[in-house]
XYZ file of C-alpha atoms in Angstrom:
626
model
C -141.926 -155.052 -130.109
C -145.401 -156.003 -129.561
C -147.649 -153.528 -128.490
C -149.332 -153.642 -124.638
C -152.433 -155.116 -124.372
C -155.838 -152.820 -123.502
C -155.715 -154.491 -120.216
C -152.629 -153.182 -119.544
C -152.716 -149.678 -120.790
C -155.923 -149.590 -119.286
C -154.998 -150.757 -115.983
C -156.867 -148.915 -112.637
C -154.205 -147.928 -110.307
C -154.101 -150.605 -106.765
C -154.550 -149.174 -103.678
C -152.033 -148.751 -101.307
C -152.291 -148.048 -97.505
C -150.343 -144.767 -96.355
C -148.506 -146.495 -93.292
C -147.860 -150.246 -95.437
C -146.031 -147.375 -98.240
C -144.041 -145.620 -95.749
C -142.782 -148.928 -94.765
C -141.818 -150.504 -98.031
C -139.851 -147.224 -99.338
C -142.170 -144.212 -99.921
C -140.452 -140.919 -99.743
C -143.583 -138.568 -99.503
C -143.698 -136.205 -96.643
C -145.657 -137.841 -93.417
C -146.754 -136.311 -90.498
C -145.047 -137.584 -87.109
C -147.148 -140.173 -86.356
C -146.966 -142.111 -89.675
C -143.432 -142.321 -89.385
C -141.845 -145.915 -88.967
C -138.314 -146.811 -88.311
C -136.911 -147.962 -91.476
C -135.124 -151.362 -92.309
C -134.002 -151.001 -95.737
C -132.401 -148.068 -97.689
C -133.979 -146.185 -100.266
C -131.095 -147.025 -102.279
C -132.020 -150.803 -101.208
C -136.316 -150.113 -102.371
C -135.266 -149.069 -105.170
C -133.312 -152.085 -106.160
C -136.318 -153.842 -105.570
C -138.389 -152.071 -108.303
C -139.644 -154.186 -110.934
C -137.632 -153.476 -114.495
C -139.273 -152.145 -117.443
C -140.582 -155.310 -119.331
C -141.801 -157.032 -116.459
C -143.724 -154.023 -115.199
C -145.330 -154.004 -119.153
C -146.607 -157.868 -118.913
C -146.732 -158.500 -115.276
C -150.681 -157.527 -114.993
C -153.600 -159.000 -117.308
C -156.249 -157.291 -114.691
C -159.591 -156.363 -116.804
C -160.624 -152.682 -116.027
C -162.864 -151.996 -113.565
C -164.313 -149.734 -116.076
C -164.113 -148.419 -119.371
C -161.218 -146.552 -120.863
C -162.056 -143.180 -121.054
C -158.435 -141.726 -122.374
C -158.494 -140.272 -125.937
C -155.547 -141.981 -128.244
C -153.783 -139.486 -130.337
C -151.016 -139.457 -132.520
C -148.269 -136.614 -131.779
C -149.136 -133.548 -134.013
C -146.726 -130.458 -135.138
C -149.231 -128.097 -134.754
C -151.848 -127.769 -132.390
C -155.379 -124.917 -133.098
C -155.107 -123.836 -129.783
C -151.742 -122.606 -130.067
C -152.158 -121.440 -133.649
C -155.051 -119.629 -132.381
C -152.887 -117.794 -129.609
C -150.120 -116.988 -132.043
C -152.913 -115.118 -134.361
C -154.020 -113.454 -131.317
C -150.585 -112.157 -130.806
C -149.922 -111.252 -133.973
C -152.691 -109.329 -134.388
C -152.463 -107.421 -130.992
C -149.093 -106.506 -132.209
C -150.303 -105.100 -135.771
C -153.073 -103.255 -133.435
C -150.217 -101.863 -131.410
C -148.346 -100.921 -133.864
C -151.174 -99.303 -135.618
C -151.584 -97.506 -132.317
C -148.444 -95.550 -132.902
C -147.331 -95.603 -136.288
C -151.096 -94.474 -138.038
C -150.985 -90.437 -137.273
C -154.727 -90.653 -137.210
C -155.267 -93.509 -134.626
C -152.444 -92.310 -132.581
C -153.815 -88.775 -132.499
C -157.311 -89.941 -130.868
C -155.357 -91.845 -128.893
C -153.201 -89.626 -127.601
C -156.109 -88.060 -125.150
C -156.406 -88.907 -121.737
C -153.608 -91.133 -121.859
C -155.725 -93.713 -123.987
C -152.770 -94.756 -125.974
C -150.662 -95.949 -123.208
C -154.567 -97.948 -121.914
C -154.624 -99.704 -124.955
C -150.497 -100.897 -125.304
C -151.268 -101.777 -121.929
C -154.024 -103.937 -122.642
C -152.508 -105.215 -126.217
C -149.637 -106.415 -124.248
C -151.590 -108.647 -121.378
C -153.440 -110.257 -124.425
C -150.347 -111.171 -125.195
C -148.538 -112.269 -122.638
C -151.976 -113.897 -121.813
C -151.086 -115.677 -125.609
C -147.239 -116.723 -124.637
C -148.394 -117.984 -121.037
C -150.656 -120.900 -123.337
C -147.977 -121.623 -125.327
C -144.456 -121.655 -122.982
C -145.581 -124.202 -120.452
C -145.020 -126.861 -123.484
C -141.462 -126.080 -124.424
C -140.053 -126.020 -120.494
C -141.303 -129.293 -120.188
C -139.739 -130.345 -123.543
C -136.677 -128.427 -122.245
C -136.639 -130.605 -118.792
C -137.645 -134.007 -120.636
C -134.914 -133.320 -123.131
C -131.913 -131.734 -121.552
C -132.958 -131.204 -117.772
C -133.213 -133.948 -114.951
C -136.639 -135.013 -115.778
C -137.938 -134.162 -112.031
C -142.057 -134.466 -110.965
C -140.876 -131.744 -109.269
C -139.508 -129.877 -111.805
C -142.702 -130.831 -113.663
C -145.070 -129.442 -111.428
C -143.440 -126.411 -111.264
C -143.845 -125.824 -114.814
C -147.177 -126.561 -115.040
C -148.026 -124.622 -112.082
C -146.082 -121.672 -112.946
C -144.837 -121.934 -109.279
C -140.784 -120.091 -108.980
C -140.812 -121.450 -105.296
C -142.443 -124.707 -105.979
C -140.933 -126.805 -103.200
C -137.104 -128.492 -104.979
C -137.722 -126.618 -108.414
C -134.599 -126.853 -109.839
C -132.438 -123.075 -109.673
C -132.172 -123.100 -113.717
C -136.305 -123.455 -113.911
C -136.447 -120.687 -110.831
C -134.276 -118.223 -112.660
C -136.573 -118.645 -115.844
C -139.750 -118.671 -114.021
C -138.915 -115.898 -112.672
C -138.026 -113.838 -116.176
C -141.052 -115.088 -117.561
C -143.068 -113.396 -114.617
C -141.007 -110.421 -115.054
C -141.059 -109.677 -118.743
C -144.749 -108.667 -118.764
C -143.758 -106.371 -116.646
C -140.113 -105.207 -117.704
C -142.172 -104.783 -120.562
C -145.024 -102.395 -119.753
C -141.948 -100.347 -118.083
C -140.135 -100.263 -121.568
C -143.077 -99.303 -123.757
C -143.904 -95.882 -121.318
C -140.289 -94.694 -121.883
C -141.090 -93.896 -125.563
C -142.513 -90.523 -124.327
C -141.702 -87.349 -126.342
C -143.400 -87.998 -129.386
C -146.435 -86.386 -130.836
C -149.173 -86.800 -133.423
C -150.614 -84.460 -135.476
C -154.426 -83.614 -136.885
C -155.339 -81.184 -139.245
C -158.221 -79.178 -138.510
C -160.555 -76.884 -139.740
C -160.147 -73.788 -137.613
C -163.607 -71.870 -138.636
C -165.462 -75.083 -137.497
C -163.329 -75.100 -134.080
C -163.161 -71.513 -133.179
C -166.919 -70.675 -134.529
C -165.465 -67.766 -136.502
C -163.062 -66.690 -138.936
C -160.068 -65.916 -138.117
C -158.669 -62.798 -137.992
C -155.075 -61.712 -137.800
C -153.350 -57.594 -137.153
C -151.185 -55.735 -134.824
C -152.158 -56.969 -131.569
C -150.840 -57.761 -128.295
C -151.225 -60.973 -126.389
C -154.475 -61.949 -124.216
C -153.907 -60.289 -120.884
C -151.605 -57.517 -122.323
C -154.097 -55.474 -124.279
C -154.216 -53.419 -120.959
C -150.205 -53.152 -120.606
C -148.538 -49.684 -121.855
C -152.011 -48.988 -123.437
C -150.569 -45.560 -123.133
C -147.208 -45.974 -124.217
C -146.121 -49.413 -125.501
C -142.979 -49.739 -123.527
C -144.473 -52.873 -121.670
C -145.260 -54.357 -125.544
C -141.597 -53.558 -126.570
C -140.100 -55.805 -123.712
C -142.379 -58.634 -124.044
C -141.519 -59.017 -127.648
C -137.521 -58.283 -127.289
C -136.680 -60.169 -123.822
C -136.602 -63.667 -125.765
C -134.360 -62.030 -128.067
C -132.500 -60.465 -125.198
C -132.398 -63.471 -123.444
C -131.518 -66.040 -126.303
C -128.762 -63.454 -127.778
C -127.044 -62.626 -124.862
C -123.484 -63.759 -124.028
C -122.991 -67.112 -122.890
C -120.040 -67.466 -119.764
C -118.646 -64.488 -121.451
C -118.982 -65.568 -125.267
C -120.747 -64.011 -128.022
C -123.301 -66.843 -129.845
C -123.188 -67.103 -133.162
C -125.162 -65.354 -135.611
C -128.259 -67.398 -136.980
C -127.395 -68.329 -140.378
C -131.306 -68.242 -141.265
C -134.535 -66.662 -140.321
C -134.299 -67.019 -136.552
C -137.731 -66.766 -134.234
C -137.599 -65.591 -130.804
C -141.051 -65.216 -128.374
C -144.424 -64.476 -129.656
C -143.773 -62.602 -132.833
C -140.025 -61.645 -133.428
C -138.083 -63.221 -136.248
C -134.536 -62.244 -137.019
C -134.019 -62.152 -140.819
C -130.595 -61.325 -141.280
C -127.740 -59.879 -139.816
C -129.647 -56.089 -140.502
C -133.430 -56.789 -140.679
C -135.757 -58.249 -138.276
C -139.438 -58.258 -138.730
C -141.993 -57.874 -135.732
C -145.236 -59.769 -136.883
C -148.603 -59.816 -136.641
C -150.483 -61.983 -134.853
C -153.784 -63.535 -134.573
C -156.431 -62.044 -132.579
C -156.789 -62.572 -128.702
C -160.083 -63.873 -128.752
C -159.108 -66.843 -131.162
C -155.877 -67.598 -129.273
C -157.945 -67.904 -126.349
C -160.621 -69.943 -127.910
C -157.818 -72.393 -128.957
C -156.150 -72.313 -125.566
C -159.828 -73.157 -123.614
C -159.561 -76.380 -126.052
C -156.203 -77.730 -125.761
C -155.809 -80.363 -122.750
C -152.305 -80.619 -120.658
C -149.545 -80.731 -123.341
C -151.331 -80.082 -126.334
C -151.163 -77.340 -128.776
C -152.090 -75.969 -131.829
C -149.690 -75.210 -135.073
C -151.180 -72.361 -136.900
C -149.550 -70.874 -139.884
C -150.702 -68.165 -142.088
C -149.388 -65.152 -144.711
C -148.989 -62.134 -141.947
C -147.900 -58.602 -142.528
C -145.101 -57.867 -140.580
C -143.238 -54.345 -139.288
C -139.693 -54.768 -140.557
C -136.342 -52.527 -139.613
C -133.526 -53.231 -142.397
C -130.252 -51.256 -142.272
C -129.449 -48.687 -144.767
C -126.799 -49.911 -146.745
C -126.648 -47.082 -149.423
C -123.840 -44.794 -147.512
C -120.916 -46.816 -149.287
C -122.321 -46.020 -152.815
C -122.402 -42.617 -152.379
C -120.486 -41.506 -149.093
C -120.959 -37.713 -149.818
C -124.644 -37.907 -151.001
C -125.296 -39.780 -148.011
C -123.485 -37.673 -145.249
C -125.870 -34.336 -147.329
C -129.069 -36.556 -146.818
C -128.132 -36.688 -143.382
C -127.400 -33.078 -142.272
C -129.983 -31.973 -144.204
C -132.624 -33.992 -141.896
C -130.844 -33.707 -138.584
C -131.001 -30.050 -139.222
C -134.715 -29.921 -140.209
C -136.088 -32.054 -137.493
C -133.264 -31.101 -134.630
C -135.390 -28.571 -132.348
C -138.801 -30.336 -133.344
C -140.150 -31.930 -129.573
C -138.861 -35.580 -129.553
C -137.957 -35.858 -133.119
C -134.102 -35.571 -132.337
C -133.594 -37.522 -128.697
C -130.207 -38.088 -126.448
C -129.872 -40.493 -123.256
C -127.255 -40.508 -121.119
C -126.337 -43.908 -119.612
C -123.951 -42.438 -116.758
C -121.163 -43.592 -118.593
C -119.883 -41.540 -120.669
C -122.201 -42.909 -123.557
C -125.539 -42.415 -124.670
C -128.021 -43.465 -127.146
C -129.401 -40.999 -129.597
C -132.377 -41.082 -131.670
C -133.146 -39.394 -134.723
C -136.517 -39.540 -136.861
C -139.709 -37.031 -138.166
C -141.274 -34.866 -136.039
C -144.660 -36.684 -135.539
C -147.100 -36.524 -136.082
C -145.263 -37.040 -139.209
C -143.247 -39.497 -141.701
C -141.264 -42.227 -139.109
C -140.490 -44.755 -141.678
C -136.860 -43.533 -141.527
C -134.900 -44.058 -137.988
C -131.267 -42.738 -137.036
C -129.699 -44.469 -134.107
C -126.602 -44.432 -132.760
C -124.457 -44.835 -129.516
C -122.272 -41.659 -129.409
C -119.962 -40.163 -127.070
C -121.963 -38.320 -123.882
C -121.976 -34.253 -124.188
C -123.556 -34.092 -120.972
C -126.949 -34.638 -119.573
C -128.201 -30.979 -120.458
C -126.778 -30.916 -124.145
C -127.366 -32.712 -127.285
C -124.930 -33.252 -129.957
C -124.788 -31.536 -132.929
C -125.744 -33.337 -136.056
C -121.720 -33.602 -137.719
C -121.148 -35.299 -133.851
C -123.784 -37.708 -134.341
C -123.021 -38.397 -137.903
C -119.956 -41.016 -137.401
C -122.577 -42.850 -134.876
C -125.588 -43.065 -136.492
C -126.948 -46.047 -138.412
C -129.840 -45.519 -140.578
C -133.024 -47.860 -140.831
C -136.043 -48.303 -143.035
C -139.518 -48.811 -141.406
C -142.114 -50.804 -143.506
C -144.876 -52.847 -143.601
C -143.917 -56.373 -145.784
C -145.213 -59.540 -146.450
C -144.324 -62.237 -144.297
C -144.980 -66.187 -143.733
C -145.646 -67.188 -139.837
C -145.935 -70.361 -137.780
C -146.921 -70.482 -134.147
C -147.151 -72.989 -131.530
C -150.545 -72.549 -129.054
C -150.466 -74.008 -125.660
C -152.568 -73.801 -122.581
C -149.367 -71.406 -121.423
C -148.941 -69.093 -124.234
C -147.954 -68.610 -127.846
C -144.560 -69.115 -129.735
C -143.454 -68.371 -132.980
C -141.670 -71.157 -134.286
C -140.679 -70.116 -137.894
C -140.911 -67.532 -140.104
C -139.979 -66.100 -143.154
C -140.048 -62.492 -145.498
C -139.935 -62.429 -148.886
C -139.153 -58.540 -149.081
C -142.523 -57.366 -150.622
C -143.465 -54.167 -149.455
C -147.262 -53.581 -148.979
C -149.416 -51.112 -151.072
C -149.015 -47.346 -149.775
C -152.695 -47.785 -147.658
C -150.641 -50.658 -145.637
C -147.969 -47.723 -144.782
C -149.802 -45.233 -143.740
C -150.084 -46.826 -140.023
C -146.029 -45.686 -140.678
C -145.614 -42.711 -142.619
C -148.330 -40.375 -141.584
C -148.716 -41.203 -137.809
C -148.521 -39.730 -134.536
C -145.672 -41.920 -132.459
C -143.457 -39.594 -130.783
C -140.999 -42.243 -130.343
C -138.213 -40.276 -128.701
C -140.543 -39.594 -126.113
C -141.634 -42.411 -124.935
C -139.022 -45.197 -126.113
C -135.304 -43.959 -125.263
C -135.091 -45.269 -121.588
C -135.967 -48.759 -123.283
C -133.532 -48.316 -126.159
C -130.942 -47.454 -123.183
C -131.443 -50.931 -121.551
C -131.750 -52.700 -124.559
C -128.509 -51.592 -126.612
C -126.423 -50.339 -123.291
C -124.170 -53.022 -123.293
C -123.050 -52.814 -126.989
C -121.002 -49.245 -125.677
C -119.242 -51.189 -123.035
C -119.297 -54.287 -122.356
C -120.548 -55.780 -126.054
C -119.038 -53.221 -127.889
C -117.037 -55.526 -130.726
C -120.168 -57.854 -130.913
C -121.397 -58.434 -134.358
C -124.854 -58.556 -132.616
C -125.583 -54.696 -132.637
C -127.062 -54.293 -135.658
C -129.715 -57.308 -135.170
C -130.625 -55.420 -131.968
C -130.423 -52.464 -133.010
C -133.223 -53.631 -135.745
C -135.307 -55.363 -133.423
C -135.180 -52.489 -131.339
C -136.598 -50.224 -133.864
C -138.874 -52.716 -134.610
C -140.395 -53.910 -131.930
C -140.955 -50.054 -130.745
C -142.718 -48.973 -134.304
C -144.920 -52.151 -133.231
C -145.413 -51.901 -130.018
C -146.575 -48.335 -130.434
C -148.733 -48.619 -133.478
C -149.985 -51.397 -131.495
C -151.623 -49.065 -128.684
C -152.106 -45.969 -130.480
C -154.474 -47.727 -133.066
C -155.141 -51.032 -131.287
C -157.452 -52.635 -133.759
C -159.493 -53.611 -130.813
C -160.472 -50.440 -129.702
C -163.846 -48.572 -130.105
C -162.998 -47.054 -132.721
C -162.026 -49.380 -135.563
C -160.677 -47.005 -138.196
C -157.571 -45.073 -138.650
C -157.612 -41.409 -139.495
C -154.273 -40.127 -140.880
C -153.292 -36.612 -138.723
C -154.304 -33.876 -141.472
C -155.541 -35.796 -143.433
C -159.498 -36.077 -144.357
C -159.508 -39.510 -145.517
C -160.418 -41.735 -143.022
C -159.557 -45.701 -143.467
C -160.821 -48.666 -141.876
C -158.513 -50.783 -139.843
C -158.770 -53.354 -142.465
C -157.977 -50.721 -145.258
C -155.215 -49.725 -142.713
C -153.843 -52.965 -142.567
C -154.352 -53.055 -138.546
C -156.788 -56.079 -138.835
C -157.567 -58.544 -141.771
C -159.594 -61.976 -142.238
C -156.854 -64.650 -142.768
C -157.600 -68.364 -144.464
C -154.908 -70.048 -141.756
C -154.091 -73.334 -141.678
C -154.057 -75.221 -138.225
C -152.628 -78.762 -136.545
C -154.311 -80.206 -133.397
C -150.853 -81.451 -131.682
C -151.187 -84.276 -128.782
C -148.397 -85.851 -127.257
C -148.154 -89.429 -127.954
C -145.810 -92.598 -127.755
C -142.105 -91.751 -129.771
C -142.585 -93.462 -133.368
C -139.068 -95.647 -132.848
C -138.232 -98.763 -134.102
C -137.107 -99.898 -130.571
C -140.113 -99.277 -129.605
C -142.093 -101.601 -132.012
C -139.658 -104.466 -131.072
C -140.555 -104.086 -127.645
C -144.274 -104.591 -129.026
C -143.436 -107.528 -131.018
C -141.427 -109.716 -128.282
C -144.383 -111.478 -127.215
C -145.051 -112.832 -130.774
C -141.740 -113.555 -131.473
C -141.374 -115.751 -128.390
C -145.166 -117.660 -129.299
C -143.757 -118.155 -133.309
C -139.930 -119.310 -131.772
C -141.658 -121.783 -129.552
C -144.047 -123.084 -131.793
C -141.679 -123.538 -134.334
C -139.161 -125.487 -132.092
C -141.686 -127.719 -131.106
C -143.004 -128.107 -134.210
C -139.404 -129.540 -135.713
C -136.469 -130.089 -133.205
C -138.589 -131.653 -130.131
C -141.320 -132.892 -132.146
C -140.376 -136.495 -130.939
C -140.317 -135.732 -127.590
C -142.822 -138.054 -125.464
C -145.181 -135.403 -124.451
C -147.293 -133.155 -126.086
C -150.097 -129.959 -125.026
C -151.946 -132.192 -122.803
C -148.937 -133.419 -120.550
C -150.556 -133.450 -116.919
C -151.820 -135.316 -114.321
C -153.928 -137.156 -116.401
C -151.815 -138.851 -118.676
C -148.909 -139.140 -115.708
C -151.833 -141.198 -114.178
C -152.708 -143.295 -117.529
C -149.500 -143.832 -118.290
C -147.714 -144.725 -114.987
C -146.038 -147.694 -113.871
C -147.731 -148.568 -110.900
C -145.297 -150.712 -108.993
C -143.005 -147.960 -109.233
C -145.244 -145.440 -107.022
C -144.502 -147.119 -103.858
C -141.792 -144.235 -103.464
C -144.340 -141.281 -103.498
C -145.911 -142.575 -100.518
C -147.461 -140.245 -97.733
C -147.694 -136.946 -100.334
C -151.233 -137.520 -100.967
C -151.783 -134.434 -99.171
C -148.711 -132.126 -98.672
C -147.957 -132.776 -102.468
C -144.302 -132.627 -101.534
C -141.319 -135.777 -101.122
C -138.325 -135.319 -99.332
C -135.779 -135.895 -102.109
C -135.965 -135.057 -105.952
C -137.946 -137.721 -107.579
C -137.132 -138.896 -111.671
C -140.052 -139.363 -113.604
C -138.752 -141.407 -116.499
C -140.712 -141.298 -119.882
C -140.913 -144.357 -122.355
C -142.692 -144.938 -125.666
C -143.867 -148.061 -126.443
C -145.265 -149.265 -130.077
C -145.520 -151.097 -132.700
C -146.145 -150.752 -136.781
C -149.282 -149.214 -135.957
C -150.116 -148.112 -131.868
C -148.288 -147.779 -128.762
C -148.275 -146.737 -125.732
C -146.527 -144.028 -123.359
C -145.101 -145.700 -119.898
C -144.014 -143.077 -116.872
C -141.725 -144.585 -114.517
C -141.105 -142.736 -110.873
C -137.190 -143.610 -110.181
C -134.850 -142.287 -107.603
C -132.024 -140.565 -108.711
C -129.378 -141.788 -109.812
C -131.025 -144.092 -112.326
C -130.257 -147.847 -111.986
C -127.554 -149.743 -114.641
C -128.398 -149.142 -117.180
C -129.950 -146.077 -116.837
C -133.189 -144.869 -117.706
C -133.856 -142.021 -120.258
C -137.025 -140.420 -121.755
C -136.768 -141.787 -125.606
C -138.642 -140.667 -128.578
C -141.884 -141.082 -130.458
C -142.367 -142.904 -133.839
C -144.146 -140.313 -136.042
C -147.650 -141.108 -137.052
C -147.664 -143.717 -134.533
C -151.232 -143.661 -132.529
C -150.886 -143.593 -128.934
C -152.537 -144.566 -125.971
């Protein structure tokens, strides 16, 4: 076919007069007093339009002036859309890097910057896919849809209620609109996860850092006198966590369990009470931490430890001997041998040195009441009481640091038992722990008389128990933050240091800075990556299955208008300024070329297309167009 002549393709468009258009056929929207009574269908008009080779050699006007359109030939690829699909791309490897890098994540995680900058990562994007879409629908509607102007200008304006916008281009309008924001929705429910930095803890705190038998910041002041206060604040999470669930007995830990600030369970007849770091530094770290951050601290503690004394089935007669022998040398010394009654016909006795004195040893038992006003004699106590060992020991400690509190979160005891100076805080001490510890011992193991009394838990109280009140004592009576900052043993000359004493020593602890940040999920980093999936899908489907469509990035008004037929615009009559016609109008795409240029024709139709009917056809690859 030979190609149109540059008068033709270059062609200005003829005037046409508003009312004349209305009468001849025009279908554009007209205000009252434009409107004519009409004589011929549209059906009939379009009858009347001129068919497709006439319309191409019908006109040899010159042009008024000179062609100004750029001829192109139809490419795969195009830089701008390369150039959005990078962008994409590499928001989504900054995104990514956002959450997955521990680092980057971690400064992030402050302030809610993370969630700022997904936020922003994902408008560049959808900034990105908004360049790139518009091509496809229109490929979409020239190649499978009804080939509408009005389904056209939708597109291109990105309008869901353009006036007759087909419901299929509507519906996906309308997701495209949504998905940038079904998407920043998705992204914020990844919440939970956290990022981790380690940190230098004499460079954050200003000092070193010291750990020992202390109580928590605010309780230094609590049962300074006693301890009892100290003894429930480190046993109610046990308490609470141990305690019978809608009548049930939990199950025994089958490892080193943690419970508050500084218990840890080790077996089924040892648990360890351990030290702790120094109030000062846990409020230094707590002043630093934001809303929902904390600190991980771990460091090589000593620990109190109660383990039950499993030598009686060895030797049952050596054993029962050991045990008369000091219930009958300690039985009238003042709160060395110690009976509560719990009203019940129970009670909890106590058995240890006379302090000041050796309390490394502790007999404990629930026994049958004698009465408020008696005690039982040591052979009645015998069957009840359980023997414990009271020592100092080597232990491993992690804690969690929040603006709220502190919380041991593992721990461990390897069994070493400290040198004899690390003891003497134990074995030559003035506690009186009968005194001042058996209404506490009464709440705490109470139930295992009655109501618990075939639980396999009352040995792990029972050691926590003794435990937590050798602490919680020690604790007051030689608080390593007192004035003082020595220990003296009673009747003894030598006088030790705290540190010596083990009350107080300089620790090399190691410390995470934890933030809350975005979950590190694979779901997640799809979410991120939609965007560029969508840009690389509809590239590449342009790119090879619509390549020889008739349109390409710059499909607009301006080529409509260099391209158009004009004898078939009659019908769009009277929308110069609403923009909108009364019925759905076709706008029929054709190429036309030969060996070497061509041309591409738009023809404005009424639907349904005339025998035979029109379609949009394809372009001839490396074919230059006008």
């Amino acid at each position: 076919m030979a190609s149109p002549s540059p008068s033709r393709l270059n062609d200005t468009i003829k005037p046409v007069s508003p009312l004349a258009s209305s009468t001849n056929g025009g279908i554009g929207r007209l205000t009252p007093s434009h409107r004519r009574p009409r004589t011929e269908s549209l059906v009939d008009r379009q009858k009347l339009l001129p068919a497709w080779n006439s319309s191409l050699n019908s006109s040899n006007r010159q042009p008024a002036s000179p062609a100004l359109g750029k001829p192109a030939t139809k490419k795969r690829f195009h830089v701008p859309h390369l150039v959005a699909a990078a962008i994409a791309i590499t928001c989504l490897v900054l995104a990514i890097t956002a959450v997955a890098n521990e680092s980057i994540s971690w400064r992030l995680g402050r302030n809610n910057y993370q969630l700022i900058v997904l936020g922003f990562l994902l408008s560049i994007m959808n900034l990105s896919l908004s360049s790139v879409a518009p091509l496809l629908f229109l490929v979409l509607e020239a190649r499978f849809g009804s080939s509408t102007l009005q389904n056209y200008s939708g597109i291109l304006l990105n309008r869901i209620f353009s006036p007759r916008l087909s419901l299929v281009w509507r519906l996906v309008l309308g997701l495209v609109t949504a998905l940038p924001l079904g998407l920043s929705v998705a992204y914020k429910t990844f919440t939970g996860g956290e990022s981790a930095m380690t940190v230098n803890v004499t460079a954050s705190i200003g000092n070193t850092s010291y750990y020992g038998m202390y109580a928590l910041p605010g309780l230094q002041l609590l049962g300074e006198k006693t301890g009892v206060s100290l003894f429930f604040n480190a046993t109610l999470p046990f308490a609470v966590d141990s305690s019978p669930q809608n009548g049930s007995e939990p199950s025994l830990p089958t490892q080193a369990q943690p419970y508050g600030f500084n218990s840890l369970l080790l077996n089924n007849g040892s648990a360890a009470v351990l030290d702790i770091p120094q109030p000062s530094y846990i409020s230094a770290v707590q002043k630093m931490l934001a809303s929902g951050e904390s600190w991980n601290i771990s460091a090589p503690v000593s620990a109190t430890v109660a383990t039950l004394n499993r030598s009686e089935p060895r030797d049952p007669d050596e054993y029962r001997r050991d045990f008369l022998s000091f219930c009958f040398a300690v039985r009238e010394s003042s709160g060395a041998y110690t009976h509560m009654t719990m009203m019940n016909d129970w009670s909890v006795v106590l058995l240890n040195h006379a302090s000041p004195g050796d309390q490394s040893i502790q007999y404990i038992g629930l026994t049958p009441d004698p009465g408020i006003e008696h005690m039982p004699s040591c052979s009645e106590f015998f069957p009840f009481a359980k023997a414990f060992d009271i020592d100092r020991q080597s232990c491993q400690g992690t804690w969690s640091i929040t603006r709220g509190g502190m919380q041991l979160i593992d721990g461990s005891c390897s069994g070493t038992v400290l040198p004899p100076d690390k003891q003497e805080v134990i074995v030559h001490n003035s506690l009186f722990l009968g005194v001042w510890y058996m209404s506490s011992l009464v709440e705490f193991l109470g139930p295992f008389a009655t109501t618990r009394n075939n639980s396999q838990w009352v040995y792990p109280y029972m050691a926590t128990g003794l435990a937590a009140m050798a602490w919680s004592r020690i604790t007051v009576v030689n608080s390593p933050i007192s004035q003082d900052k020595s220990f003296r043993a009673p009747k003894e000359l030598a006088r030790l240091t705290a540190e010596d004493a083990g009350l107080i020593y300089p620790l090399n602890d190691s410390a995470k800075h934890i933030r809350p940040t975005l979950r590190k999920s694979s779901f997640l980093y799809f979410v991120l990556a939609i965007h560029p999936l969508l840009i690389i899908l509809i590239i590449g489907l342009k790119a090879s299955v619509f390549h020889s469509m008739p349109m390409d990035k710059g499909f607009g008004l301006i080529s409509i208008l260099s391209g158009i037929n004009r004898d078939s615009l009659d019908i769009l009559a009277g929308a110069a300024l609403s923009g909108e016609l009364v019925r759905s109008v076709r706008l029929v795409m054709r190429p036309i070329q030969d060996d070497r240029k061509g041309a591409v024709e738009y023809q404005v139709v009424l639907p349904p297309s005339p025998a035979p009917p029109l379609r949009n056809e394809m372009l001839t690859p490396k074919i230059v167009y006008h």
